[in-house]
C-alpha cells in the first residue's frame, strides 16, 4: 500500500504541484491523502481541487492555534496520514500538533538554514549580500525553522539578482529537493542523531 502524505499550504502551491508531479511520474512512491489550507482562497487549494485531491479548507478565524491544529490533526488521522508536508503553510504549529506527529512533519524553507529563518528569506539573504543561498528541507519542531535538517541545495547569488530572480532560482531547486526528501523519509532511510539527520548504515547515497 502506498504511504499517505498530506500537504498543508497557504498560497500558490508550486511545491505541492512539484510533489504531485513527482508522484505522477513515478519518482515518488506515495499518495497525497489530502491538501489542507488555512486560506479559502489559496491558489494551491484550488489547484488541488481541480486535480481531484481531497482539498480541505479549515477556518482559522476565532480559533486558538491549538484549536485549529486539533481540527487539522483530526483530518490527518481520519486518513491515516504518515507524513505531513508543509509547503508554504504560513502558520506556526502548536506543541500539540508537533507532539502528535513528531519526526513526521517536514517543511521547506527558501534559505540555507540556520541562516535567514522566518519570512521573506530570499530577500533577507539578498539584502545581507550572501554569495550563495538555497533551500532547506527540515523536520518541524516547536521553533520557527529550527528542526533537524534533511537536505539542502545551494544556488549562487549574482550581482544582477533581485530578490525576485534569486527566489525564482531557489524555487527551481525546491521543486527537486522536496520530493527527494519525502522519498528518503517514506523509504525509512534516515535516522536522527542529535540534530543530525543521517542516512542509515548500509544505505547508498
Ligand atoms: C516556498 O518558497 C517555500 O520554500 C516557502 O514558501 C514558499 C511556498 O511556495 N516555505 P509555493 O506555495 O510552494 O509555491
PDB file of C-alpha atoms and ligand atoms in Angstrom:
ATOM      1  CA  UNK A   1       0.000   0.000   0.000  1.00  0.00           C
ATOM      2  CA  UNK A   2       1.192   3.470  -0.810  1.00  0.00           C
ATOM      3  CA  UNK A   3       2.228   5.643   2.113  1.00  0.00           C
ATOM      4  CA  UNK A   4      -0.109   8.528   2.699  1.00  0.00           C
ATOM      5  CA  UNK A   5       1.114  12.078   2.910  1.00  0.00           C
ATOM      6  CA  UNK A   6      -0.730  15.343   3.486  1.00  0.00           C
ATOM      7  CA  UNK A   7       0.171  18.745   2.109  1.00  0.00           C
ATOM      8  CA  UNK A   8      -0.518  21.867   4.151  1.00  0.00           C
ATOM      9  CA  UNK A   9      -0.354  25.123   2.223  1.00  0.00           C
ATOM     10  CA  UNK A  10      -1.483  28.737   2.379  1.00  0.00           C
ATOM     11  CA  UNK A  11      -0.515  30.068  -1.029  1.00  0.00           C
ATOM     12  CA  UNK A  12       0.316  29.368  -4.624  1.00  0.00           C
ATOM     13  CA  UNK A  13       1.185  25.696  -4.185  1.00  0.00           C
ATOM     14  CA  UNK A  14       4.089  25.225  -6.573  1.00  0.00           C
ATOM     15  CA  UNK A  15       5.840  22.849  -4.159  1.00  0.00           C
ATOM     16  CA  UNK A  16       2.620  20.880  -3.801  1.00  0.00           C
ATOM     17  CA  UNK A  17       2.466  20.589  -7.607  1.00  0.00           C
ATOM     18  CA  UNK A  18       6.116  19.508  -7.729  1.00  0.00           C
ATOM     19  CA  UNK A  19       5.375  16.731  -5.223  1.00  0.00           C
ATOM     20  CA  UNK A  20       2.225  15.737  -7.079  1.00  0.00           C
ATOM     21  CA  UNK A  21       4.187  15.703 -10.361  1.00  0.00           C
ATOM     22  CA  UNK A  22       6.912  13.507  -8.881  1.00  0.00           C
ATOM     23  CA  UNK A  23       4.235  11.025  -7.772  1.00  0.00           C
ATOM     24  CA  UNK A  24       2.574  11.101 -11.216  1.00  0.00           C
ATOM     25  CA  UNK A  25       5.906  10.431 -12.926  1.00  0.00           C
ATOM     26  CA  UNK A  26       6.594   7.510 -10.607  1.00  0.00           C
ATOM     27  CA  UNK A  27       9.585   9.226  -8.979  1.00  0.00           C
ATOM     28  CA  UNK A  28       7.964   9.280  -5.570  1.00  0.00           C
ATOM     29  CA  UNK A  29       6.039   6.335  -4.224  1.00  0.00           C
ATOM     30  CA  UNK A  30       3.325   7.979  -2.139  1.00  0.00           C
ATOM     31  CA  UNK A  31      -0.280   9.052  -2.168  1.00  0.00           C
ATOM     32  CA  UNK A  32      -1.474  12.563  -1.371  1.00  0.00           C
ATOM     33  CA  UNK A  33      -4.330  11.791   1.024  1.00  0.00           C
ATOM     34  CA  UNK A  34      -5.390  15.422   1.361  1.00  0.00           C
ATOM     35  CA  UNK A  35      -4.387  19.027   0.849  1.00  0.00           C
ATOM     36  CA  UNK A  36      -5.297  21.292   3.755  1.00  0.00           C
ATOM     37  CA  UNK A  37      -5.262  25.081   3.815  1.00  0.00           C
ATOM     38  CA  UNK A  38      -5.949  27.847   6.297  1.00  0.00           C
ATOM     39  CA  UNK A  39      -6.794  30.132   3.367  1.00  0.00           C
ATOM     40  CA  UNK A  40     -10.042  29.537   1.495  1.00  0.00           C
ATOM     41  CA  UNK A  41      -8.661  31.455  -1.485  1.00  0.00           C
ATOM     42  CA  UNK A  42      -5.230  29.803  -1.642  1.00  0.00           C
ATOM     43  CA  UNK A  43      -4.458  29.144  -5.327  1.00  0.00           C
ATOM     44  CA  UNK A  44      -2.799  25.866  -4.276  1.00  0.00           C
ATOM     45  CA  UNK A  45      -6.056  24.654  -2.734  1.00  0.00           C
ATOM     46  CA  UNK A  46      -7.968  25.465  -5.946  1.00  0.00           C
ATOM     47  CA  UNK A  47      -5.383  23.532  -7.971  1.00  0.00           C
ATOM     48  CA  UNK A  48      -5.662  20.565  -5.612  1.00  0.00           C
ATOM     49  CA  UNK A  49      -9.426  20.571  -6.049  1.00  0.00           C
ATOM     50  CA  UNK A  50      -9.087  20.804  -9.854  1.00  0.00           C
ATOM     51  CA  UNK A  51      -6.751  17.811  -9.950  1.00  0.00           C
ATOM     52  CA  UNK A  52      -9.212  15.888  -7.817  1.00  0.00           C
ATOM     53  CA  UNK A  53      -7.435  15.689  -4.478  1.00  0.00           C
ATOM     54  CA  UNK A  54      -9.306  15.866  -1.226  1.00  0.00           C
ATOM     55  CA  UNK A  55      -8.904  19.632  -0.690  1.00  0.00           C
ATOM     56  CA  UNK A  56      -9.894  20.905   2.733  1.00  0.00           C
ATOM     57  CA  UNK A  57     -10.191  24.463   3.991  1.00  0.00           C
ATOM     58  CA  UNK A  58     -10.114  24.901   7.755  1.00  0.00           C
ATOM     59  CA  UNK A  59     -11.207  28.318   9.012  1.00  0.00           C
ATOM     60  CA  UNK A  60      -8.614  29.742  11.404  1.00  0.00           C
ATOM     61  CA  UNK A  61     -10.646  32.804  12.441  1.00  0.00           C
ATOM     62  CA  UNK A  62     -11.895  32.741  16.017  1.00  0.00           C
ATOM     63  CA  UNK A  63      -9.792  29.697  16.951  1.00  0.00           C
ATOM     64  CA  UNK A  64      -6.694  29.413  19.075  1.00  0.00           C
ATOM     65  CA  UNK A  65      -3.628  27.884  17.455  1.00  0.00           C
ATOM     66  CA  UNK A  66      -4.268  24.584  19.187  1.00  0.00           C
ATOM     67  CA  UNK A  67      -7.998  24.547  18.387  1.00  0.00           C
ATOM     68  CA  UNK A  68      -7.164  24.964  14.715  1.00  0.00           C
ATOM     69  CA  UNK A  69      -4.424  22.335  14.866  1.00  0.00           C
ATOM     70  CA  UNK A  70      -6.751  19.829  16.538  1.00  0.00           C
ATOM     71  CA  UNK A  71      -9.061  20.065  13.528  1.00  0.00           C
ATOM     72  CA  UNK A  72      -6.111  19.539  11.174  1.00  0.00           C
ATOM     73  CA  UNK A  73      -4.851  16.543  13.138  1.00  0.00           C
ATOM     74  CA  UNK A  74      -8.363  15.068  13.123  1.00  0.00           C
ATOM     75  CA  UNK A  75      -8.396  15.193   9.307  1.00  0.00           C
ATOM     76  CA  UNK A  76      -4.907  13.669   9.133  1.00  0.00           C
ATOM     77  CA  UNK A  77      -5.791  10.811  11.462  1.00  0.00           C
ATOM     78  CA  UNK A  78      -9.029  10.051   9.638  1.00  0.00           C
ATOM     79  CA  UNK A  79      -6.934   9.417   6.548  1.00  0.00           C
ATOM     80  CA  UNK A  80      -4.044   7.558   8.221  1.00  0.00           C
ATOM     81  CA  UNK A  81      -1.557  10.170   7.071  1.00  0.00           C
ATOM     82  CA  UNK A  82       2.011   9.109   7.824  1.00  0.00           C
ATOM     83  CA  UNK A  83       3.884  12.227   6.793  1.00  0.00           C
ATOM     84  CA  UNK A  84       2.824  15.871   6.889  1.00  0.00           C
ATOM     85  CA  UNK A  85       4.475  18.148   4.336  1.00  0.00           C
ATOM     86  CA  UNK A  86       4.295  21.882   4.957  1.00  0.00           C
ATOM     87  CA  UNK A  87       4.563  23.659   1.634  1.00  0.00           C
ATOM     88  CA  UNK A  88       4.179  27.375   2.119  1.00  0.00           C
ATOM     89  CA  UNK A  89       1.944  26.891   5.164  1.00  0.00           C
ATOM     90  CA  UNK A  90       2.020  30.261   6.900  1.00  0.00           C
ATOM     91  CA  UNK A  91       1.238  29.163  10.432  1.00  0.00           C
ATOM     92  CA  UNK A  92       3.411  28.110  13.322  1.00  0.00           C
ATOM     93  CA  UNK A  93       2.357  24.688  14.569  1.00  0.00           C
ATOM     94  CA  UNK A  94       1.226  24.260  18.173  1.00  0.00           C
ATOM     95  CA  UNK A  95       3.202  21.981  20.514  1.00  0.00           C
ATOM     96  CA  UNK A  96       0.145  19.690  20.362  1.00  0.00           C
ATOM     97  CA  UNK A  97       0.479  19.212  16.581  1.00  0.00           C
ATOM     98  CA  UNK A  98       4.247  18.745  16.783  1.00  0.00           C
ATOM     99  CA  UNK A  99       3.936  16.129  19.514  1.00  0.00           C
ATOM    100  CA  UNK A 100       1.233  14.202  17.634  1.00  0.00           C
ATOM    101  CA  UNK A 101       3.436  13.942  14.539  1.00  0.00           C
ATOM    102  CA  UNK A 102       6.954  14.299  15.923  1.00  0.00           C
ATOM    103  CA  UNK A 103       9.535  13.326  13.334  1.00  0.00           C
ATOM    104  CA  UNK A 104       6.791  13.080  10.737  1.00  0.00           C
ATOM    105  CA  UNK A 105       6.385  16.729   9.741  1.00  0.00           C
ATOM    106  CA  UNK A 106       8.578  18.282   7.057  1.00  0.00           C
ATOM    107  CA  UNK A 107       8.953  21.875   5.927  1.00  0.00           C
ATOM    108  CA  UNK A 108      10.762  23.517   3.059  1.00  0.00           C
ATOM    109  CA  UNK A 109      12.444  26.850   3.641  1.00  0.00           C
ATOM    110  CA  UNK A 110      13.888  29.084   0.912  1.00  0.00           C
ATOM    111  CA  UNK A 111      17.309  29.710   2.514  1.00  0.00           C
ATOM    112  CA  UNK A 112      20.234  27.744   3.873  1.00  0.00           C
ATOM    113  CA  UNK A 113      19.156  27.346   7.494  1.00  0.00           C
ATOM    114  CA  UNK A 114      20.076  28.269  10.136  1.00  0.00           C
ATOM    115  CA  UNK A 115      20.671  31.457   8.131  1.00  0.00           C
ATOM    116  CA  UNK A 116      17.621  33.586   7.395  1.00  0.00           C
ATOM    117  CA  UNK A 117      14.752  31.809   9.138  1.00  0.00           C
ATOM    118  CA  UNK A 118      11.266  33.318   9.097  1.00  0.00           C
ATOM    119  CA  UNK A 119       9.522  35.356   6.445  1.00  0.00           C
ATOM    120  CA  UNK A 120      10.956  36.605   3.144  1.00  0.00           C
ATOM    121  CA  UNK A 121      14.090  34.528   3.489  1.00  0.00           C
ATOM    122  CA  UNK A 122      15.177  35.158  -0.102  1.00  0.00           C
ATOM    123  CA  UNK A 123      15.021  38.928   0.416  1.00  0.00           C
ATOM    124  CA  UNK A 124      16.828  38.628   3.750  1.00  0.00           C
ATOM    125  CA  UNK A 125      19.660  36.706   2.064  1.00  0.00           C
ATOM    126  CA  UNK A 126      19.822  39.151  -0.861  1.00  0.00           C
ATOM    127  CA  UNK A 127      19.895  42.174   1.468  1.00  0.00           C
ATOM    128  CA  UNK A 128      22.587  40.575   3.592  1.00  0.00           C
ATOM    129  CA  UNK A 129      24.730  40.202   0.492  1.00  0.00           C
ATOM    130  CA  UNK A 130      25.470  36.486   0.667  1.00  0.00           C
ATOM    131  CA  UNK A 131      27.068  34.960  -2.440  1.00  0.00           C
ATOM    132  CA  UNK A 132      25.252  31.657  -2.059  1.00  0.00           C
ATOM    133  CA  UNK A 133      21.826  30.817  -0.784  1.00  0.00           C
ATOM    134  CA  UNK A 134      19.451  27.947  -1.405  1.00  0.00           C
ATOM    135  CA  UNK A 135      16.781  25.909   0.258  1.00  0.00           C
ATOM    136  CA  UNK A 136      16.430  23.519   3.159  1.00  0.00           C
ATOM    137  CA  UNK A 137      14.079  20.655   3.929  1.00  0.00           C
ATOM    138  CA  UNK A 138      13.902  20.099   7.673  1.00  0.00           C
ATOM    139  CA  UNK A 139      11.849  18.292  10.267  1.00  0.00           C
ATOM    140  CA  UNK A 140       9.479  20.572  12.121  1.00  0.00           C
ATOM    141  CA  UNK A 141       9.885  21.089  15.840  1.00  0.00           C
ATOM    142  CA  UNK A 142       8.364  23.684  18.164  1.00  0.00           C
ATOM    143  CA  UNK A 143      10.528  26.528  16.849  1.00  0.00           C
ATOM    144  CA  UNK A 144      10.389  28.556  13.652  1.00  0.00           C
ATOM    145  CA  UNK A 145      12.540  26.828  11.000  1.00  0.00           C
ATOM    146  CA  UNK A 146      14.709  25.238  13.697  1.00  0.00           C
ATOM    147  CA  UNK A 147      14.252  21.471  13.282  1.00  0.00           C
ATOM    148  CA  UNK A 148      16.850  18.914  12.124  1.00  0.00           C
ATOM    149  CA  UNK A 149      17.948  19.381   8.506  1.00  0.00           C
ATOM    150  CA  UNK A 150      17.389  16.593   5.959  1.00  0.00           C
ATOM    151  CA  UNK A 151      18.619  18.096   2.708  1.00  0.00           C
ATOM    152  CA  UNK A 152      19.850  21.395   1.339  1.00  0.00           C
ATOM    153  CA  UNK A 153      20.509  22.715  -2.147  1.00  0.00           C
ATOM    154  CA  UNK A 154      22.774  25.662  -2.880  1.00  0.00           C
ATOM    155  CA  UNK A 155      22.330  28.342  -5.538  1.00  0.00           C
ATOM    156  CA  UNK A 156      24.665  31.235  -6.401  1.00  0.00           C
ATOM    157  CA  UNK A 157      23.637  34.849  -5.886  1.00  0.00           C
ATOM    158  CA  UNK A 158      24.685  37.090  -8.781  1.00  0.00           C
ATOM    159  CA  UNK A 159      25.357  40.824  -8.766  1.00  0.00           C
ATOM    160  CA  UNK A 160      22.459  41.420 -11.140  1.00  0.00           C
ATOM    161  CA  UNK A 161      19.980  39.467  -8.993  1.00  0.00           C
ATOM    162  CA  UNK A 162      16.920  40.986  -7.425  1.00  0.00           C
ATOM    163  CA  UNK A 163      15.102  39.276  -4.542  1.00  0.00           C
ATOM    164  CA  UNK A 164      12.675  38.003  -7.184  1.00  0.00           C
ATOM    165  CA  UNK A 165      15.248  36.482  -9.549  1.00  0.00           C
ATOM    166  CA  UNK A 166      17.002  34.879  -6.595  1.00  0.00           C
ATOM    167  CA  UNK A 167      13.693  33.499  -5.307  1.00  0.00           C
ATOM    168  CA  UNK A 168      12.961  32.001  -8.734  1.00  0.00           C
ATOM    169  CA  UNK A 169      16.381  30.290  -8.857  1.00  0.00           C
ATOM    170  CA  UNK A 170      15.838  28.886  -5.360  1.00  0.00           C
ATOM    171  CA  UNK A 171      12.301  27.741  -6.185  1.00  0.00           C
ATOM    172  CA  UNK A 172      13.555  25.568  -9.040  1.00  0.00           C
ATOM    173  CA  UNK A 173      15.768  23.748  -6.551  1.00  0.00           C
ATOM    174  CA  UNK A 174      12.933  23.490  -4.005  1.00  0.00           C
ATOM    175  CA  UNK A 175      10.860  21.599  -6.533  1.00  0.00           C
ATOM    176  CA  UNK A 176      13.579  18.960  -6.936  1.00  0.00           C
ATOM    177  CA  UNK A 177      14.651  18.818  -3.303  1.00  0.00           C
ATOM    178  CA  UNK A 178      11.287  18.356  -1.594  1.00  0.00           C
ATOM    179  CA  UNK A 179      10.201  15.163  -3.415  1.00  0.00           C
ATOM    180  CA  UNK A 180      13.670  13.669  -2.788  1.00  0.00           C
ATOM    181  CA  UNK A 181      13.443  14.429   0.918  1.00  0.00           C
ATOM    182  CA  UNK A 182       9.960  12.949   1.163  1.00  0.00           C
ATOM    183  CA  UNK A 183      11.161   9.766  -0.541  1.00  0.00           C
ATOM    184  CA  UNK A 184      14.029   9.394   1.942  1.00  0.00           C
ATOM    185  CA  UNK A 185      11.618   9.615   4.868  1.00  0.00           C
ATOM    186  CA  UNK A 186       8.984   7.309   3.394  1.00  0.00           C
ATOM    187  CA  UNK A 187      11.612   4.717   2.494  1.00  0.00           C
ATOM    188  CA  UNK A 188      12.767   4.855   6.117  1.00  0.00           C
ATOM    189  CA  UNK A 189      16.325   5.573   5.048  1.00  0.00           C
ATOM    190  CA  UNK A 190      17.119   8.220   7.654  1.00  0.00           C
ATOM    191  CA  UNK A 191      17.973   8.341  11.311  1.00  0.00           C
ATOM    192  CA  UNK A 192      18.174  11.358  13.566  1.00  0.00           C
ATOM    193  CA  UNK A 193      21.237  11.512  15.805  1.00  0.00           C
ATOM    194  CA  UNK A 194      21.048  14.595  17.986  1.00  0.00           C
ATOM    195  CA  UNK A 195      20.354  17.323  15.470  1.00  0.00           C
ATOM    196  CA  UNK A 196      21.973  15.410  12.633  1.00  0.00           C
ATOM    197  CA  UNK A 197      19.857  13.574  10.092  1.00  0.00           C
ATOM    198  CA  UNK A 198      21.935  10.743   8.684  1.00  0.00           C
ATOM    199  CA  UNK A 199      21.484   8.053   6.081  1.00  0.00           C
ATOM    200  CA  UNK A 200      21.035   4.760   7.906  1.00  0.00           C
ATOM    201  CA  UNK A 201      24.048   2.469   7.691  1.00  0.00           C
ATOM    202  CA  UNK A 202      24.202   0.388   4.565  1.00  0.00           C
ATOM    203  CA  UNK A 203      22.221   2.956   2.575  1.00  0.00           C
ATOM    204  CA  UNK A 204      23.839   4.080  -0.637  1.00  0.00           C
ATOM    205  CA  UNK A 205      23.827   7.837  -1.102  1.00  0.00           C
TER     206      UNK A 205
HETATM  207  C1  LIG B   1       8.356  28.439  -0.874  1.00  0.00           C
HETATM  208  O1  LIG B   1       9.338  29.382  -1.197  1.00  0.00           O
HETATM  209  C2  LIG B   1       8.746  27.667   0.354  1.00  0.00           C
HETATM  210  O2  LIG B   1      10.122  27.496   0.484  1.00  0.00           O
HETATM  211  C3  LIG B   1       8.225  28.546   1.474  1.00  0.00           C
HETATM  212  O3  LIG B   1       7.027  29.061   0.981  1.00  0.00           O
HETATM  213  C4  LIG B   1       7.053  29.098  -0.440  1.00  0.00           C
HETATM  214  C5  LIG B   1       5.856  28.339  -0.910  1.00  0.00           C
HETATM  215  O4  LIG B   1       5.714  28.409  -2.296  1.00  0.00           O
HETATM  216  N1  LIG B   1       8.088  27.797   2.697  1.00  0.00           N
HETATM  217  P1  LIG B   1       4.638  27.511  -3.029  1.00  0.00           P
HETATM  218  O5  LIG B   1       3.287  27.837  -2.418  1.00  0.00           O
HETATM  219  O6  LIG B   1       5.023  26.089  -2.804  1.00  0.00           O
HETATM  220  O7  LIG B   1       4.710  27.908  -4.463  1.00  0.00           O
END
